[in-house]
Coordinates of C-alpha atoms in Angstrom, one line a residue:
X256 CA -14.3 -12.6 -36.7
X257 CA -12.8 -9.4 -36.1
X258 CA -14.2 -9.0 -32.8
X259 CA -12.4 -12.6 -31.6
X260 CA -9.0 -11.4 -33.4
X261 CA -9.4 -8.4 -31.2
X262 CA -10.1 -10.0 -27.9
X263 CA -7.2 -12.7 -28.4
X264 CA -5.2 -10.0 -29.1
X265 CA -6.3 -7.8 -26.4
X266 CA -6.1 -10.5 -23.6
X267 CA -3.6 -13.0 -24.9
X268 CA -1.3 -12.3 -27.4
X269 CA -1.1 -8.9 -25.5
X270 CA 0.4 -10.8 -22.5
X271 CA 3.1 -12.1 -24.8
X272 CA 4.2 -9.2 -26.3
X273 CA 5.0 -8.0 -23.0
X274 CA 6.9 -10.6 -22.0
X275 CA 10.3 -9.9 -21.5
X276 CA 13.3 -12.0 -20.9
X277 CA 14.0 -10.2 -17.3
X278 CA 11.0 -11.7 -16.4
X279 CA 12.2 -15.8 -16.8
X280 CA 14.1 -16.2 -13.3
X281 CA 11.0 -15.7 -11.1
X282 CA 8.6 -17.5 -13.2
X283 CA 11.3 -20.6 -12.8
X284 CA 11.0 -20.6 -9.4
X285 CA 7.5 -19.9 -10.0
X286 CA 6.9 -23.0 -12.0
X287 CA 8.9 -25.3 -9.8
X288 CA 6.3 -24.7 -7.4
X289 CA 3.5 -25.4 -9.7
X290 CA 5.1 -28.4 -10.4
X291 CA 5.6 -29.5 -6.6
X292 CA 1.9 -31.0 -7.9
X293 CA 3.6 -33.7 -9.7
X294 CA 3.2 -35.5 -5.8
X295 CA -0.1 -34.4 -5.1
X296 CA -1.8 -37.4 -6.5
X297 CA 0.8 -40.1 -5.6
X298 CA 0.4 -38.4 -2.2
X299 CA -3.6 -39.0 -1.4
X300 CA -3.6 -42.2 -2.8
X301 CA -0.3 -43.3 -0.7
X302 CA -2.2 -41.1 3.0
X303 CA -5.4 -43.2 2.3
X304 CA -4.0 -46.6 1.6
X305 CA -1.0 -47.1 3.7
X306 CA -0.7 -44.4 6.5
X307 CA -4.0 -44.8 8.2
X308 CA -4.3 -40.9 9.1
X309 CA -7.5 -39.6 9.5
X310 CA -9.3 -36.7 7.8
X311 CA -8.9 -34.5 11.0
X312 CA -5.2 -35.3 11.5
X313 CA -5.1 -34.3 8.0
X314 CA -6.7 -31.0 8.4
X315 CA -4.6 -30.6 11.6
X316 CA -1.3 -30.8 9.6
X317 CA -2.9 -28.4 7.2
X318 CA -2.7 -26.2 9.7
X319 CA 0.7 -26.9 10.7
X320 CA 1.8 -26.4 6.7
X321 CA 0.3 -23.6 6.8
X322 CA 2.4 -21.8 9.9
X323 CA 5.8 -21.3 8.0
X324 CA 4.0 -19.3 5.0
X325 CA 3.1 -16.8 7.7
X326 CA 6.7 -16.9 8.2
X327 CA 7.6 -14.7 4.8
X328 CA 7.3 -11.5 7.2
X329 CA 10.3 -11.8 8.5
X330 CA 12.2 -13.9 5.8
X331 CA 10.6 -10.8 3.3
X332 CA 12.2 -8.7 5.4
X333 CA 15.7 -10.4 5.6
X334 CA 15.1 -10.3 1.7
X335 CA 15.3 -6.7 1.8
X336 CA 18.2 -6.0 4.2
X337 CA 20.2 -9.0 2.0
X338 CA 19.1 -7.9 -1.4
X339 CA 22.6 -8.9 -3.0
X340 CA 22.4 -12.1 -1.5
X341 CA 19.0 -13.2 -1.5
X342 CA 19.6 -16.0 -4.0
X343 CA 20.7 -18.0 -0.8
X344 CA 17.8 -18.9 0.1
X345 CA 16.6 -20.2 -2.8
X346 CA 19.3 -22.9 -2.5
X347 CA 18.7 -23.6 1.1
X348 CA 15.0 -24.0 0.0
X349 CA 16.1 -26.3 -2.9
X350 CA 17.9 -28.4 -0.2
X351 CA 15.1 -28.5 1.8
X352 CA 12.7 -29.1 -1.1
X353 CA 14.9 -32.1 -1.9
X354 CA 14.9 -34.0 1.6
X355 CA 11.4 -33.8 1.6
X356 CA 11.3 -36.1 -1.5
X357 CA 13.9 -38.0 -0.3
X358 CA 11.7 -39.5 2.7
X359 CA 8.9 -40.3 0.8
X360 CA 11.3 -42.0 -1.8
X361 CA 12.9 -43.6 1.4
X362 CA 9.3 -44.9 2.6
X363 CA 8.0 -46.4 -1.2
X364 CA 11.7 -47.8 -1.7
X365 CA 12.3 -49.6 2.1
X366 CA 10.0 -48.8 4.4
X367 CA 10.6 -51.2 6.8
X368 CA 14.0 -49.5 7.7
X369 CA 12.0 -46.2 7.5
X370 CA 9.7 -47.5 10.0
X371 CA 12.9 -48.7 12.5
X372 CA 13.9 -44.9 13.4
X373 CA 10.3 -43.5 13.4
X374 CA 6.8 -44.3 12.5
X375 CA 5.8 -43.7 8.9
X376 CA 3.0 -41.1 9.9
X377 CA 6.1 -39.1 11.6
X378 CA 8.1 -39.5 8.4
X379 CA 5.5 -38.2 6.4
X380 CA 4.9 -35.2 8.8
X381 CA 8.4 -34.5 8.3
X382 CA 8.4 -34.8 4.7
X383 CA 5.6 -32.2 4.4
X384 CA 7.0 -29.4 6.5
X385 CA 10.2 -29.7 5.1
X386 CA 8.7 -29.3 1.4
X387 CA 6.7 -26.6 2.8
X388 CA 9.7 -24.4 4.6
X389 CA 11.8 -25.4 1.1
X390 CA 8.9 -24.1 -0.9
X391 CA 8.1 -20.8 1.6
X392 CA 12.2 -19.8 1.2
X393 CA 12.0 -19.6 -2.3
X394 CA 8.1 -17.9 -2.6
X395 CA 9.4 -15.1 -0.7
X396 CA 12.7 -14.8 -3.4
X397 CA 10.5 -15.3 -6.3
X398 CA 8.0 -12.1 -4.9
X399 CA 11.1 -9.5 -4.8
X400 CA 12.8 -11.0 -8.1
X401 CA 9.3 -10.2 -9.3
X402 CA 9.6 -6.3 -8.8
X403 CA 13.6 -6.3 -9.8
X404 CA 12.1 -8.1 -12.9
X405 CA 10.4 -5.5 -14.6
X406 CA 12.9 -2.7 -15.9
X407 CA 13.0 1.1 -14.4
X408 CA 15.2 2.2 -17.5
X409 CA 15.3 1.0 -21.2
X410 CA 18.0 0.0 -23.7
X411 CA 19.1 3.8 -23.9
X412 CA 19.4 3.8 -19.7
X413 CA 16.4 6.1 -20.0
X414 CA 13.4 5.8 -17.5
X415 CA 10.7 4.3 -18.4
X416 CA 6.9 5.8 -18.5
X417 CA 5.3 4.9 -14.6
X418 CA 2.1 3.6 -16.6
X419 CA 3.9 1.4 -19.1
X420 CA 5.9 0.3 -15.6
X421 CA 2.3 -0.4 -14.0
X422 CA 1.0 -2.2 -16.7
X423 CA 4.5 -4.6 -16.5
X424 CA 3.8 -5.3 -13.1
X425 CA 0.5 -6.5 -13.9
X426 CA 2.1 -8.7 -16.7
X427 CA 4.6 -10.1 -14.4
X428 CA 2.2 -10.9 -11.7
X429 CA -0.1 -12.7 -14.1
X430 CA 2.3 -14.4 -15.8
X431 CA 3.8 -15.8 -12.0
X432 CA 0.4 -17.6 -11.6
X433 CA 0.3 -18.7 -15.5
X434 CA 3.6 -20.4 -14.5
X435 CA 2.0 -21.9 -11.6
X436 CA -0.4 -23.5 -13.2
X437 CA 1.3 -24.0 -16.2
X438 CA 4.0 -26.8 -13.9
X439 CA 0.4 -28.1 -12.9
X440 CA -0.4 -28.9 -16.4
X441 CA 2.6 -30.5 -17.4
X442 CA 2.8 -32.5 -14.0
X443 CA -0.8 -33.4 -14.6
X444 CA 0.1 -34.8 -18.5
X445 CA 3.4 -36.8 -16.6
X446 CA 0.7 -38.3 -13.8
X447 CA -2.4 -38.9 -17.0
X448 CA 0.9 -41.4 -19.0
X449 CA 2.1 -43.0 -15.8
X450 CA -1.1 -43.9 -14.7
X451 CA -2.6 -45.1 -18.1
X452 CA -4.0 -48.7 -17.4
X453 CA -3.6 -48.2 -13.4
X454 CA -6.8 -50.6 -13.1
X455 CA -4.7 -53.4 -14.4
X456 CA -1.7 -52.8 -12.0
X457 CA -0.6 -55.0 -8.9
X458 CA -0.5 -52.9 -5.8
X459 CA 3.5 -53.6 -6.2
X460 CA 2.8 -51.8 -9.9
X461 CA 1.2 -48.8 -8.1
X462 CA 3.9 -48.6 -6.1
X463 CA 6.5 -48.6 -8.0
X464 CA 5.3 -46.0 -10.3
X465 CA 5.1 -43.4 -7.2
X466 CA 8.8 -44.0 -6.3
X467 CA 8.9 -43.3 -10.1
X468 CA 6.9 -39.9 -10.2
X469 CA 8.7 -38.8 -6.6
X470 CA 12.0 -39.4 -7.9
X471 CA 11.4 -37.1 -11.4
X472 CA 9.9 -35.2 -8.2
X473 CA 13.7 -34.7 -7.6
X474 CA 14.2 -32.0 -10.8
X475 CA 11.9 -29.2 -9.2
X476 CA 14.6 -27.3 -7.6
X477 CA 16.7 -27.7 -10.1
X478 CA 14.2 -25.0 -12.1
X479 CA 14.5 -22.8 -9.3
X480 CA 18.6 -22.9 -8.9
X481 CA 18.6 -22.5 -13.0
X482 CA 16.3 -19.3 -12.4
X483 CA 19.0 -18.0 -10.4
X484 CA 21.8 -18.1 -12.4
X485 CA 19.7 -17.0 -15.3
X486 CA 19.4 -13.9 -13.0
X487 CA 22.3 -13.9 -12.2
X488 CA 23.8 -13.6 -15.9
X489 CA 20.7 -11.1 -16.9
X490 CA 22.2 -8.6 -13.8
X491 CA 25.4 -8.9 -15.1
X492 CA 24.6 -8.0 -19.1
X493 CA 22.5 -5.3 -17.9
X494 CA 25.2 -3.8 -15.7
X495 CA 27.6 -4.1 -18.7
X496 CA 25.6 -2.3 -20.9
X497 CA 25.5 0.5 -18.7
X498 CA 29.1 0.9 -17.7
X499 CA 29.6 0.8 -21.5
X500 CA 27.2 3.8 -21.6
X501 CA 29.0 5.8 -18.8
X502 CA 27.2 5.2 -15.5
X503 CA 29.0 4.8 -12.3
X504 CA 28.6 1.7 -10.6
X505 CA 26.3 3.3 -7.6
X506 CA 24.3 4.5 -10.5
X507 CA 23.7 1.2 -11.7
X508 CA 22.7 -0.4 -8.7
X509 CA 20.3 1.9 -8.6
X510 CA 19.0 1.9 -11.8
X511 CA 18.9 -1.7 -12.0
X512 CA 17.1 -1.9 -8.6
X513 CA 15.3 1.0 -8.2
X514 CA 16.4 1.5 -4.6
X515 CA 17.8 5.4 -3.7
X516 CA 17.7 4.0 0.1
X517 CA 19.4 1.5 2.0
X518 CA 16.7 -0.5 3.9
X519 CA 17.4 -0.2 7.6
X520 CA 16.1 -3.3 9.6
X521 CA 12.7 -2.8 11.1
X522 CA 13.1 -4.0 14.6
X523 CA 9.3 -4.4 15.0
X524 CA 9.4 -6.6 12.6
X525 CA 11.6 -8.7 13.1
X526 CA 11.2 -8.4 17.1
X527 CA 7.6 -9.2 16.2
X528 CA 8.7 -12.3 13.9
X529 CA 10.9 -13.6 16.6
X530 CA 7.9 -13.3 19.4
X531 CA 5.8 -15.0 16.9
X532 CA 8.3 -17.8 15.9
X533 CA 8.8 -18.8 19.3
X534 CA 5.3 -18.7 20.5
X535 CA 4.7 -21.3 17.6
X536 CA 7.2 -23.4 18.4
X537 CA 6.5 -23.2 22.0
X538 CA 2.7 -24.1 21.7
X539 CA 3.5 -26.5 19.3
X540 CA 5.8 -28.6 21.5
X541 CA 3.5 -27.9 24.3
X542 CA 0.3 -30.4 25.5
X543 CA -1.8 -27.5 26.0
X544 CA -5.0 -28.0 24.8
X545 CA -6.2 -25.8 22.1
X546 CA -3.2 -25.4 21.3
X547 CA -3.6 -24.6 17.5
X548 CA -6.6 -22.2 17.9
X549 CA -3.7 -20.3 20.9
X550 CA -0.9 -20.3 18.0
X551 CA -3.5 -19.1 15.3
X552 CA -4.8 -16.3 17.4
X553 CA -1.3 -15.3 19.1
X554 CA -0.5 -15.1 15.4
X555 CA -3.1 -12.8 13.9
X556 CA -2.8 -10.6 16.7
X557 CA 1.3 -10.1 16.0
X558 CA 0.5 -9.9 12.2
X559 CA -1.8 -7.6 12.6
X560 CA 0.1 -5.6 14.8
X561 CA 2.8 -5.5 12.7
X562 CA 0.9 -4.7 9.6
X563 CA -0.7 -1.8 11.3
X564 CA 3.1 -0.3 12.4
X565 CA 4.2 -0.9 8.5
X566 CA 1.3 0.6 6.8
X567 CA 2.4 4.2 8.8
X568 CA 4.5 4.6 6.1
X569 CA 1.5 4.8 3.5
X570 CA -0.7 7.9 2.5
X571 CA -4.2 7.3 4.4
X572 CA -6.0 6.7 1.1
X573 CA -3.6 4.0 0.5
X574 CA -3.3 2.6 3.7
X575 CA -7.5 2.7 3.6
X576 CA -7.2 0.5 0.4
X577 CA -4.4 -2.1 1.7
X578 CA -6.8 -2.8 4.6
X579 CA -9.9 -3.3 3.3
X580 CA -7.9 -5.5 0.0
X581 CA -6.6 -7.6 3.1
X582 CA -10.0 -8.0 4.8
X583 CA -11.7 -8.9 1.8
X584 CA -8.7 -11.4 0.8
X585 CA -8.1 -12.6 4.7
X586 CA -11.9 -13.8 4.7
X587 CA -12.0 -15.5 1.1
X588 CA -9.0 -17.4 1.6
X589 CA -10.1 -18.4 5.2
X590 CA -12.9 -20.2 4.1
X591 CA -12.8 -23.9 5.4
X592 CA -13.2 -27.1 2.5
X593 CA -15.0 -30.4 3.1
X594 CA -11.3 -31.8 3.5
X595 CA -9.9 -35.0 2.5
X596 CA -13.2 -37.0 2.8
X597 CA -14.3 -36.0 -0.3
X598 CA -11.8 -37.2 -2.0
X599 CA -11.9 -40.8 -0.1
X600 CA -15.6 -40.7 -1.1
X601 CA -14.4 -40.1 -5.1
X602 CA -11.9 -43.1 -4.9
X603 CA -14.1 -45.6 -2.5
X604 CA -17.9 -44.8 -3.7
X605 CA -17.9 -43.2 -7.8
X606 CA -14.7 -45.6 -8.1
X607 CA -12.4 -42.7 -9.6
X608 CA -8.9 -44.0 -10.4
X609 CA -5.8 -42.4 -10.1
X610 CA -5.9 -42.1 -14.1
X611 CA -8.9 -40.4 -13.7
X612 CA -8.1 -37.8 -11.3
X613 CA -5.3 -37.1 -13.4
X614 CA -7.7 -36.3 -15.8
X615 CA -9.2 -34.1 -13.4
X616 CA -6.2 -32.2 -12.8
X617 CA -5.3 -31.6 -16.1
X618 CA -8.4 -30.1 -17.1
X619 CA -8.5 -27.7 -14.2
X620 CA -5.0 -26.6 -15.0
X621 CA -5.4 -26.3 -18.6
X622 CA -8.9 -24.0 -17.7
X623 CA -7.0 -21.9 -14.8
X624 CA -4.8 -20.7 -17.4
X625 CA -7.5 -19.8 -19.9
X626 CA -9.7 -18.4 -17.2
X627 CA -7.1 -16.3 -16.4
X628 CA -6.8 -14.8 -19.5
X629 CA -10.0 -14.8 -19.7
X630 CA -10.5 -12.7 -16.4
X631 CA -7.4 -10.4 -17.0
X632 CA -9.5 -7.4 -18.3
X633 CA -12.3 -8.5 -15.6
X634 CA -9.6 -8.0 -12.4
X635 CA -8.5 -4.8 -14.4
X636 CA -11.6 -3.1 -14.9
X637 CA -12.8 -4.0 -11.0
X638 CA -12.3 -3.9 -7.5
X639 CA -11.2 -7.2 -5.5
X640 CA -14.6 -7.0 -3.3
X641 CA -16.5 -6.9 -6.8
X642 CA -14.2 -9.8 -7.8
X643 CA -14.4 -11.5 -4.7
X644 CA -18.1 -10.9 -4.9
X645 CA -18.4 -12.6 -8.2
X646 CA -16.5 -15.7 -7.8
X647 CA -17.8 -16.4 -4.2
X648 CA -21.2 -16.9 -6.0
X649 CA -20.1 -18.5 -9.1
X650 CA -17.9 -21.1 -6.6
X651 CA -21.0 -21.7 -4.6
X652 CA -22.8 -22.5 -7.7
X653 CA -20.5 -24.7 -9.0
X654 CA -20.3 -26.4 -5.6
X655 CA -23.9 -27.8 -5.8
X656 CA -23.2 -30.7 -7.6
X657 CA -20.9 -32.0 -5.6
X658 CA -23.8 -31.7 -3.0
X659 CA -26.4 -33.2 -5.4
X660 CA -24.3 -36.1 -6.4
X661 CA -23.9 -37.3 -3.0
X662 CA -27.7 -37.7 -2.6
X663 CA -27.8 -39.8 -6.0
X664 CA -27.8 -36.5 -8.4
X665 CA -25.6 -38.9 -10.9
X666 CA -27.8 -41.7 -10.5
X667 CA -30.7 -40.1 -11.5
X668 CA -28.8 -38.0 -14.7
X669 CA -27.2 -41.3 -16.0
X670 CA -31.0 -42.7 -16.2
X671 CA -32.3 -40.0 -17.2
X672 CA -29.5 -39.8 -20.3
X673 CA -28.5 -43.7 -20.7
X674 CA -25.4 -43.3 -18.8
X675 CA -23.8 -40.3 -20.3
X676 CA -24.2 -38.2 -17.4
X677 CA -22.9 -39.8 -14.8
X678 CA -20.8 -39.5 -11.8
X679 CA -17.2 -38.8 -14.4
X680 CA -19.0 -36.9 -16.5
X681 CA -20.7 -34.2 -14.0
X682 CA -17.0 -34.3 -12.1
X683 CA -15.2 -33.2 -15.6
X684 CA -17.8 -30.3 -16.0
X685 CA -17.9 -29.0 -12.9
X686 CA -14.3 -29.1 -12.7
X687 CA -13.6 -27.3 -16.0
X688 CA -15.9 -24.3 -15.0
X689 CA -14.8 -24.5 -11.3
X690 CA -11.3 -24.3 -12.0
X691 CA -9.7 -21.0 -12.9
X692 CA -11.3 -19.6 -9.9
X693 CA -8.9 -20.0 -6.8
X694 CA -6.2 -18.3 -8.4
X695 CA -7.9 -15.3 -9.6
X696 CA -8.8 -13.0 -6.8
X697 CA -4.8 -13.0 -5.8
X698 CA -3.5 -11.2 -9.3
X699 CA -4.9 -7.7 -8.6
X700 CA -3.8 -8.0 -4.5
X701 CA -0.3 -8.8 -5.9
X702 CA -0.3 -5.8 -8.6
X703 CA -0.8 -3.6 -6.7
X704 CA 1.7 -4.2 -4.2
X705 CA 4.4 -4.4 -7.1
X706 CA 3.5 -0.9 -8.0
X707 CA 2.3 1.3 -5.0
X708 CA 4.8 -0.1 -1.8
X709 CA 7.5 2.1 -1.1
X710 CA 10.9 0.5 -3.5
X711 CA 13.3 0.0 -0.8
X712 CA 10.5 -2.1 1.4
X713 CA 9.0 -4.5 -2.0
X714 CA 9.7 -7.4 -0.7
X715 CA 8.6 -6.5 2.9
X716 CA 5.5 -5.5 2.1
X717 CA 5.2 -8.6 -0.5
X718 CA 5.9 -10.7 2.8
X719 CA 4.0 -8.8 5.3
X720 CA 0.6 -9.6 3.1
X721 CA 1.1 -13.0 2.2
X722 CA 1.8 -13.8 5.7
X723 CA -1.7 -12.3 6.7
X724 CA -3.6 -13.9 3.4
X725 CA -1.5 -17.4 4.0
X726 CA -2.8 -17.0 7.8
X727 CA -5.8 -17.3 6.3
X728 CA -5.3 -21.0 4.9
X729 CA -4.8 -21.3 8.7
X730 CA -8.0 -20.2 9.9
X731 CA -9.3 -22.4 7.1
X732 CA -7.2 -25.6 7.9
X733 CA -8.9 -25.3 11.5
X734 CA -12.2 -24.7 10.2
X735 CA -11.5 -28.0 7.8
X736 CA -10.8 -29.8 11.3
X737 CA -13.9 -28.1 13.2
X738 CA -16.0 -29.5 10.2
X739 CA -14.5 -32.9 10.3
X740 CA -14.7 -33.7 14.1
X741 CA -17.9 -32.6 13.9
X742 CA -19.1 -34.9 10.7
X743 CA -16.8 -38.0 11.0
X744 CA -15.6 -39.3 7.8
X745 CA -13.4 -42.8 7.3
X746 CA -11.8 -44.6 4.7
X747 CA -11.5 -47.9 4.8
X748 CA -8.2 -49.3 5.5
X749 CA -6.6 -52.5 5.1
X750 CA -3.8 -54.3 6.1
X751 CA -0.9 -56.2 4.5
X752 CA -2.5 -58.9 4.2
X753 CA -5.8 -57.5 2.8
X754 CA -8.4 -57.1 6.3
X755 CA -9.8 -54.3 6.8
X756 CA -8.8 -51.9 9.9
X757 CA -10.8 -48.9 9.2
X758 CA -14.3 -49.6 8.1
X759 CA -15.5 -46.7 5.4
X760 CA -18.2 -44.3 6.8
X761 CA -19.8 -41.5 4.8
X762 CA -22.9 -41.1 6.5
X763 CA -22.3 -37.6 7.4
X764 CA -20.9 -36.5 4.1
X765 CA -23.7 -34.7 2.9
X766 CA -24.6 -32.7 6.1
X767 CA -20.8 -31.7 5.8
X768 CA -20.9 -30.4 2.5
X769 CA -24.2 -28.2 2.6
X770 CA -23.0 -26.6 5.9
X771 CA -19.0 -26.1 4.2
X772 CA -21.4 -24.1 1.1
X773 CA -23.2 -22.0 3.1
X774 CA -20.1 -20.7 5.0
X775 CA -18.5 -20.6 1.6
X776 CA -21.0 -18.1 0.8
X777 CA -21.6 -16.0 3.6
X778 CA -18.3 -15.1 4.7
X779 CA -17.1 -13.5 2.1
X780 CA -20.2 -11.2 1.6
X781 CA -20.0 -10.2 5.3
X782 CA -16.6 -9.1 4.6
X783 CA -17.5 -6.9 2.0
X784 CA -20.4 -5.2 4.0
X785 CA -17.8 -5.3 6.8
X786 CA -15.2 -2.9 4.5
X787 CA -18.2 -0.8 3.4
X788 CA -19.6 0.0 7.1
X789 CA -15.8 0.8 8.0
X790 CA -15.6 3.1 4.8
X791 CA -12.6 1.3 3.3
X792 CA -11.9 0.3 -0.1
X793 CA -10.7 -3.0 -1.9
X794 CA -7.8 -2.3 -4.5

């Protein structure tokens, strides 16, 4: 008993003594991107059954989504040189955020009017880069108000201890992904009531229920403007307290701030940022073909020219361990999925309801945030490649009954057990263990920026690495589509009036999702040889 008490203590109520009301604003904006999930459901079900887009396409706008997040270079940088005024963006992401909800209400609500000025498939391409810009503007805030966040003095104006600083900045960067998920779980409880007894709903039902759940959609930047102003008011007692205690208002700024230099604009950067915003935009208006695998490479080779210039500024030890961390990161998070025929196959084949996916989701939500405290010590005590390491080979393991269930593993269990294990029951284990295990690998990356980049360049270098890791989701958005022209996977698709346009075919399923597993195993391992023949480290 006393060795639970300990360990709850240790790696939970720990994490709560440490919290500190400075810390709120970011995990706001935080959580109104973990609940941004509230749509995801609403949003497969409405893709498969009324757009008619198929699982490449799909991938293919993955890729496009995934474009403006390697955008938070620059915009990290702008953060910087506009520190003052940074809260901006935030409500010109809120804006943003807001439109994109607004079309999908538009298309659920009338889209025959919708459908007048542009197809529904272009709507909906609008609606998700728009979300996706809305959502990158206020990331890239929520990363700097992370390191402004934890406090350089205390109550007395004193400084604080640089390892009771570090171990803040750990705090704070766990508890930005326990806000995450933590919107995921409470949009997954909204989506588990609104869809209870979806089976006995009219289509007209079903729809009605996602112009419901896209309209409460409509109160997710609202968390992040209230986040602000919380800031705002927190700056502003802080500042008071201070003047009360004799400091001049330049001593303040920087005491609050942490920043003894002005930050001068890096022109490579944002040269760089400009080169590579208008070779997106140019290649993606072109007809060239290839165009996507042109953008991605153009891309990485800018990126990595840039992050090579701002990592001059680093001691070579350092600048040895930011490399190989981004390698090992780069390669994990580049890692292609089966894509959206998976799903399709859950819905059309095992029959899994939009109740039950629910289901789904909250479980995974409610075991990311105990598997995060679960790993915090774990990421602590060891390197991301020995992280990395680990959960590449618990995910593949995991991933095999996905595989096995497609060849009739769920058949043969529910025999075997008189229905117990079936095809819901092997999907709610493997989903509980899987869970906590894409968030994981990030907290340590993220730590370690917060403490070791150079203060007046935070939210630069915060920028500059999630660009590279979010390129990443690139390369694995094109390998999705590689995968997916290569195996083809449809959906049946009906009409109004009930006939079927698109037959279903999931024929080549299986040999998708064995080849998807191996790669999901090997790459990451060949980046972690790859950092140890090149001498580097992980952080």
């Amino acid at each position: 008993m006393t060795l639970l008490w300990r360990w709850l203590d240790r790696n939970i109520f720990e994490l709560g003594r440490e919290m500190r009301l400075s810390f709120l604003p970011p995990l706001m904006v935080y959580m109104a991107a973990g609940i941004s999930g509230l749509t995801g459901i609403v949003g497969t079900f409405f893709v498969k059954d009324y757009l008619g887009l198929s699982a490449a396409f799909l991938a293919g706008l993955m890729f496009w989504a995934g474009v403006p997040w390697a955008l938070k270079m620059p915009l990290g940088h702008l953060v910087d040189l506009i520190w003052r005024w940074k809260s901006i963006m935030v409500f010109i992401g809120a804006g943003m955020i807001a439109a994109s909800l607004g079309i999908m209400v538009g298309l659920l609500t009338d889209r025959e009017a919708m459908s007048a000025i542009l197809a529904p498939g272009a709507w909906y391409v609008a609606s998700v880069l728009l979300g996706v810009i809305g959502y990158v503007l206020q990331d890239v805030v929520a990363d700097a108000m992370t390191v402004e966040a934890v406090p350089r003095v205390d109550a007395a104006g004193q400084p604080i201890d640089a390892a009771k600083r570090k171990l803040m900045n750990t705090t704070m960067q766990t508890l930005g992904r326990v806000a995450i998920i933590g919107g995921g779980v409470f949009v997954a409880l909204i989506n588990l009531y609104l869809f209870s007894g979806v089976k006995t709903l009219s289509e007209d039902q079903k729809v009605d229920i996602y112009r419901q759940i896209y309209l409460m959609a409509m109160f997710i930047p609202v968390i992040s403007v209230t986040g602000i102003f919380i800031a705002m008011w927190i700056r502003r007692r802080d500042a008071r307290r201070l003047h009360a205690q004799g400091h001049s208002a330049g001593e303040i700024d920087t005491l609050l701030s942490g920043r003894t230099e002005i930050t001068r604009p890096n022109w490579w950067i944002l040269g760089g940022s400009a080169l590579f915003a208008a070779f997106t935009i140019g290649m993606g208006f072109s007809d060239i073909p290839w165009n996507q695998e042109i953008i991605f490479a153009g891309s990485f080779g800018i990126i990595a020219f840039l992050l090579v210039r701002l990592t001059r500024e680093l001691e070579p030890d350092i600048r040895a361990t930011l490399l190989g961390t981004v390698i090992v990161i780069f390669v994990f998070r580049a890692i292609p999925g089966p894509g959206e025929g998976i799903t399709w196959w859950f819905i059309d084949e095992l029959k899994f309801d939009q109740q039950f996916i629910s289901v789904l989701s909250l479980i995974g939500s409610v075991l990311t945030l105990f598997g995060m405290f679960l790993f915090r010590r774990f990421m602590a005590d060891h390197s991301i490649a020995y992280v990395v390491g680990f959960l590449t080979l618990l995910g593949g393991f995991l991933s095999l009954p996905y595989v096995g269930m497609y060849y009739g593993l769920h058949l043969w269990t529910a025999a075997a057990t008189g229905g117990v294990v079936d095809a819901r029951f092997i999907a709610l284990v493997n989903t509980a263990l899987e869970s906590p295990l894409g968030q994981i690998a990030m907290i340590p990356m993220l730590a370690w920026i917060a403490n070791s980049a150079p203060a007046q360049l935070k939210a630069t270098y915060f920028a500059v690495m999630a660009s590279f890791t979010n390129l990443a989701l690139s390369a694995s958005a094109l390998g999705t589509k590689y995968l997916n022209q290569a195996y083809i996977i449809s959906r049946e698709v009906k009409d109004k009036a009930g006939a079927v346009t698109i037959p279903a075919d999931y024929s080549q399923l299986g040999e998708l999702l064995i080849v998807q597993l191996t790669l999901a195993v090997a790459l990451p391992f060949a980046a972690i040889l790859l950092i140890r023949l090149l001498k580097l480290r992980s952080a």
